[in-house]
PDB file of C-alpha atoms in Angstrom:
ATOM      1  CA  UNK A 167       0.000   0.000   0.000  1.00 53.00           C
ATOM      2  CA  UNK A 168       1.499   3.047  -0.691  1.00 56.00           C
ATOM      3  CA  UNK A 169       1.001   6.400   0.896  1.00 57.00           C
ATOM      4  CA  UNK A 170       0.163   9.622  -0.431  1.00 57.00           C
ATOM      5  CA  UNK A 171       2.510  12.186  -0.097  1.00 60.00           C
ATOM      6  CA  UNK A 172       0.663  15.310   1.560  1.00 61.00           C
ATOM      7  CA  UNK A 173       2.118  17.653  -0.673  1.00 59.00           C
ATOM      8  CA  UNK A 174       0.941  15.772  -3.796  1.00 59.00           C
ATOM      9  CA  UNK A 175      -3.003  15.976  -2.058  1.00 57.00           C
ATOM     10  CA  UNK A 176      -3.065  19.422  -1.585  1.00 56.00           C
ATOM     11  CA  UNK A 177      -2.053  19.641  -4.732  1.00 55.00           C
ATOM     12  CA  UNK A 178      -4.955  17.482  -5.859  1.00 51.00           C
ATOM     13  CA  UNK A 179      -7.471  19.737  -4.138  1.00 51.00           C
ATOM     14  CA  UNK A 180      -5.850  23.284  -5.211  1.00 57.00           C
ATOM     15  CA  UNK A 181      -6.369  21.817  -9.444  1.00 58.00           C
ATOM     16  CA  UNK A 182      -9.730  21.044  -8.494  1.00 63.00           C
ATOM     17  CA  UNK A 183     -10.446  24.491  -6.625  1.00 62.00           C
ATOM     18  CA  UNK A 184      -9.245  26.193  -9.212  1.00 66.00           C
ATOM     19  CA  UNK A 185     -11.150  23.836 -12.002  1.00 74.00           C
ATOM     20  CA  UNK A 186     -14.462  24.599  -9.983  1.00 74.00           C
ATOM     21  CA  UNK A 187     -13.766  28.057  -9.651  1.00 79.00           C
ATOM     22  CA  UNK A 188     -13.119  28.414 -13.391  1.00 88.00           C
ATOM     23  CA  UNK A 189     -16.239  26.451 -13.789  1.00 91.00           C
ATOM     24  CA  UNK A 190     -18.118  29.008 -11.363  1.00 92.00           C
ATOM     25  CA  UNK A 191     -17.426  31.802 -13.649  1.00 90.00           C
ATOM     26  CA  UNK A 192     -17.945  30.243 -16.916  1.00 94.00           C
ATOM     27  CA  UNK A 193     -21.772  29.903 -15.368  1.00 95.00           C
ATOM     28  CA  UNK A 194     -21.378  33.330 -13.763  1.00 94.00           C
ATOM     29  CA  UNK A 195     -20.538  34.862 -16.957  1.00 94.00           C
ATOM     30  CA  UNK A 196     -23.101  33.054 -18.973  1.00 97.00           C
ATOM     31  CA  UNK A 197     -26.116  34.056 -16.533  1.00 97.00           C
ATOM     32  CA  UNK A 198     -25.126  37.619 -16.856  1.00 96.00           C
ATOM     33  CA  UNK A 199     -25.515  37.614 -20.897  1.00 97.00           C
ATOM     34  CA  UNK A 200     -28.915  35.339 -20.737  1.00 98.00           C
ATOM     35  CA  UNK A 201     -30.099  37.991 -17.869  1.00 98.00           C
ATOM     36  CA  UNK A 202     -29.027  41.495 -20.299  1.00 98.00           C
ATOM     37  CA  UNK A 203     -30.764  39.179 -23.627  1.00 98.00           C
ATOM     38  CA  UNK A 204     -33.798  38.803 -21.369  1.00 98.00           C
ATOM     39  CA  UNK A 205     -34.016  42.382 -20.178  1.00 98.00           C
ATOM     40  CA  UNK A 206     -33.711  43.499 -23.900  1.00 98.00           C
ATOM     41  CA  UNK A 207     -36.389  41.215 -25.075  1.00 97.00           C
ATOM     42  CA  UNK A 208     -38.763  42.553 -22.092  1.00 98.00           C
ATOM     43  CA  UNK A 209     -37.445  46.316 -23.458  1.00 97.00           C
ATOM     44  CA  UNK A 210     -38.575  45.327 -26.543  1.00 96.00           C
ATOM     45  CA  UNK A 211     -41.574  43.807 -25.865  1.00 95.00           C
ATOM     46  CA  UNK A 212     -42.584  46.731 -24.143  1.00 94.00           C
ATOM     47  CA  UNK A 213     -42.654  48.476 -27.460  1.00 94.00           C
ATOM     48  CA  UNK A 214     -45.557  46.332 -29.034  1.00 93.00           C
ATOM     49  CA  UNK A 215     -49.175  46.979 -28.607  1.00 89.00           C
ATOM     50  CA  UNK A 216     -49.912  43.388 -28.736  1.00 93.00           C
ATOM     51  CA  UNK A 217     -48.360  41.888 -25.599  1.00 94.00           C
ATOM     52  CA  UNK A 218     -50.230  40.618 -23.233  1.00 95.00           C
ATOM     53  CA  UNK A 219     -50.536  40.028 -19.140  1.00 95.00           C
ATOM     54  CA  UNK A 220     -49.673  36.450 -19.703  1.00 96.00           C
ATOM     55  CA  UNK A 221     -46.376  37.142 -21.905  1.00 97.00           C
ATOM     56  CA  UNK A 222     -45.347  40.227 -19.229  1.00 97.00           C
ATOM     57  CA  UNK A 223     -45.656  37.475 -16.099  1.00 97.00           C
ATOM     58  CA  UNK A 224     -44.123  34.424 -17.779  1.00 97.00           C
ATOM     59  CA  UNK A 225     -41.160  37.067 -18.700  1.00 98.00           C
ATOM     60  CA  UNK A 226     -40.935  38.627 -14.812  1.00 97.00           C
ATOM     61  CA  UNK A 227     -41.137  35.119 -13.753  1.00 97.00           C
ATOM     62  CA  UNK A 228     -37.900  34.015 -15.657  1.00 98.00           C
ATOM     63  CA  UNK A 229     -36.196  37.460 -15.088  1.00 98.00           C
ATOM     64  CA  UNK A 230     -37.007  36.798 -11.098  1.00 97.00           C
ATOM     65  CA  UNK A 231     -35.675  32.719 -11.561  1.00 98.00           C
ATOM     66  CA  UNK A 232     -32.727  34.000 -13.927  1.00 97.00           C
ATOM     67  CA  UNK A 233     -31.412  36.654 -10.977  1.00 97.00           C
ATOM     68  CA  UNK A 234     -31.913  34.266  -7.933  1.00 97.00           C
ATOM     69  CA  UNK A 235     -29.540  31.696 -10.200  1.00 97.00           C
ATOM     70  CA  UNK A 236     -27.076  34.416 -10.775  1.00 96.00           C
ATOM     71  CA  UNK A 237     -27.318  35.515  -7.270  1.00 95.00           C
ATOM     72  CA  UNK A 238     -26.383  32.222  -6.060  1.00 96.00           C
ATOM     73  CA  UNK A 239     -23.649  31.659  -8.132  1.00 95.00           C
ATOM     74  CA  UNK A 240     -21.968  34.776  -7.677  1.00 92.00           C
ATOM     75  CA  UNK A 241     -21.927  34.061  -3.863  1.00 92.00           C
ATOM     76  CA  UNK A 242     -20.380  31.014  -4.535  1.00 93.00           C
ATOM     77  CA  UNK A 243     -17.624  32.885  -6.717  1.00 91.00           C
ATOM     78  CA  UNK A 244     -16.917  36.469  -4.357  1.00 89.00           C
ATOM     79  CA  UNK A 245     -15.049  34.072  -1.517  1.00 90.00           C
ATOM     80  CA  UNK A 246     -12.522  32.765  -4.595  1.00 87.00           C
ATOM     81  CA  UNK A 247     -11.834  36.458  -5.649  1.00 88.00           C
ATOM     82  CA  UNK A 248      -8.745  38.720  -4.801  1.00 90.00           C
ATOM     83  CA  UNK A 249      -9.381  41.801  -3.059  1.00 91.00           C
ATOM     84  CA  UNK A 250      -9.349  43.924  -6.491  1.00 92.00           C
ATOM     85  CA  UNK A 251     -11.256  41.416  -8.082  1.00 90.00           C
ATOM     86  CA  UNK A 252     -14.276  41.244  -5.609  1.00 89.00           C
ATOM     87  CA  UNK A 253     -14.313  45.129  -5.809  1.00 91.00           C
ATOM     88  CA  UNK A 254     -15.214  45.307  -9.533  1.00 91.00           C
ATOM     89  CA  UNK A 255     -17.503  42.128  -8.652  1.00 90.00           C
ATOM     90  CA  UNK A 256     -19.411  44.194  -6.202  1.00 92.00           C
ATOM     91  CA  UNK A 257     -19.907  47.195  -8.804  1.00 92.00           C
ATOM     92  CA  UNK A 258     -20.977  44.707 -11.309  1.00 92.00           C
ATOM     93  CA  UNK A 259     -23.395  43.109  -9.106  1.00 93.00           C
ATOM     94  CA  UNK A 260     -24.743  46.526  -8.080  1.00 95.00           C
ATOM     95  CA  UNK A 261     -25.284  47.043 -11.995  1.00 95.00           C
ATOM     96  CA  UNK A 262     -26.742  43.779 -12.839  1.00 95.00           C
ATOM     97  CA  UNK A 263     -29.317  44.520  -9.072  1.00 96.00           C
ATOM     98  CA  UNK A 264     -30.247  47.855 -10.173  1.00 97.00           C
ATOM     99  CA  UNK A 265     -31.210  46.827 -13.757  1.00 97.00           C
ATOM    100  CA  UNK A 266     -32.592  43.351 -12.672  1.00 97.00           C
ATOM    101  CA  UNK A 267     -34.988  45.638  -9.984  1.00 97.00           C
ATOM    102  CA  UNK A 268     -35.993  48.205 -12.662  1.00 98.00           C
ATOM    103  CA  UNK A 269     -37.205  46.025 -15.321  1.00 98.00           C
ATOM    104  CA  UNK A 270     -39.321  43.987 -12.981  1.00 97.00           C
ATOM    105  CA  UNK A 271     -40.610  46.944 -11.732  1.00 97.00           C
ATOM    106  CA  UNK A 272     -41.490  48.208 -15.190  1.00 97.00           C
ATOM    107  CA  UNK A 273     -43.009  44.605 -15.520  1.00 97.00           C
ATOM    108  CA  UNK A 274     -45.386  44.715 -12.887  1.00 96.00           C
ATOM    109  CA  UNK A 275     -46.421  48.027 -13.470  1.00 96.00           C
ATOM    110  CA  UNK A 276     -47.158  47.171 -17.327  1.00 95.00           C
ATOM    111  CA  UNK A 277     -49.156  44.321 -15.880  1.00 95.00           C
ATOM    112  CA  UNK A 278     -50.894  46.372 -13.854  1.00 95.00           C
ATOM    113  CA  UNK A 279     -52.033  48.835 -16.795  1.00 93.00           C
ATOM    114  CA  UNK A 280     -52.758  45.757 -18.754  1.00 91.00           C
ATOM    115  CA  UNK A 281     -55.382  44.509 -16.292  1.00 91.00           C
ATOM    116  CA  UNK A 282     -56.893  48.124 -15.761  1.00 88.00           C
ATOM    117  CA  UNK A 283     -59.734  47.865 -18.118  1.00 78.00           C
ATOM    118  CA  UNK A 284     -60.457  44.306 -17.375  1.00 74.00           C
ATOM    119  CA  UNK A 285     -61.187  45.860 -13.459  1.00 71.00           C
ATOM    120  CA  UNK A 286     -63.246  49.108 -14.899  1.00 71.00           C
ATOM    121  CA  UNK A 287     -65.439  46.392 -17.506  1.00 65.00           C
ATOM    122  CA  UNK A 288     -65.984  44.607 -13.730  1.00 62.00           C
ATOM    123  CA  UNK A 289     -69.361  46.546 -12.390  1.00 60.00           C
ATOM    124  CA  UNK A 290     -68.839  46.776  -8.855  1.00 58.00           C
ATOM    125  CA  UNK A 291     -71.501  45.575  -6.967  1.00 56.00           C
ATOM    126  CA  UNK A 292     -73.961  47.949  -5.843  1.00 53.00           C
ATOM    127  CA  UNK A 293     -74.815  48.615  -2.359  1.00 55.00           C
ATOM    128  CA  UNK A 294     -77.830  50.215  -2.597  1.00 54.00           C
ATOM    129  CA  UNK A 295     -80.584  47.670  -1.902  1.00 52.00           C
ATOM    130  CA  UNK A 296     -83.859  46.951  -4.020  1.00 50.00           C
ATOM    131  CA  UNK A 297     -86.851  45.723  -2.437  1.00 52.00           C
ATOM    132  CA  UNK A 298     -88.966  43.537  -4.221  1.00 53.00           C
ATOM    133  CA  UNK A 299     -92.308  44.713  -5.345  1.00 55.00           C
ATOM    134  CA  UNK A 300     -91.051  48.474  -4.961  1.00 51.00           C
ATOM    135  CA  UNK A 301     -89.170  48.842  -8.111  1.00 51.00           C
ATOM    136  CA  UNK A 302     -90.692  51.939 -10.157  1.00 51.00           C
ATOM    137  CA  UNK A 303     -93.351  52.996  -7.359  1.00 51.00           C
ATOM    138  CA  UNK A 304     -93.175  56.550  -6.293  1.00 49.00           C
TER     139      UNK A 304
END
């Protein structure tokens, strides 16, 4: 049986750290360009007349799934970053926030507008009461 030198193991674990934390930003950096595609496609979709409530929530719904994944991953990557690197992280992450936070905004409000006239169409119930047998007398 032979032993493993303890040098040679921590030398197995640093490849693999580093493998796993190139991995980490290959997904990192992929999330971020599906998340600015899928905040230009809302953009644009708030140009057309003909998109509806159902289009606007299936999009906030991915936008809100697609910035919880990134979220996650980039806490997994900020512990494996230099000092100067997790500075520019943290602007980048304030970026990607503020823009993720804004177009859902913009989303639900747009939803909102979309279901206005559906609620004014809605007669709301009246509270004045009608008794029977009096309607029309005088």
């Amino acid at each position: 049986m032979r032993c493993r030198n303890s040098l040679e193991g921590r030398r197995f674990i640093d490849v693999n750290k580093a493998k796993h934390g190139r991995t980490l930003k290959l997904k990192h950096k992929s999330q971020r360009s599906q998340l600015t595609r899928l905040i230009n496609d809302i953009e644009a979709a708030f140009t057309r007349d003909s998109v509806t409530e159902e289009q606007l929530c299936i999009l906030n719904g991915r936008l809100n799934q697609l910035y919880a994944d990134l979220r996650a991953t980039g806490s997994d990557i900020v512990p494996q970053l230099s000092t100067t690197e997790a500075d520019a992280e943290f602007d980048r992450v304030l970026n990607y926030h503020d823009r993720a936070t804004a177009t859902s905004a913009k989303l639900k409000y747009r939803i909102r507008q979309l279901q206005e006239p559906r609620n004014l169409a809605t007669p709301a119930a009246s509270t004045e009461r009608v008794h029977p047998g009096t309607e029309g007398e005088h």
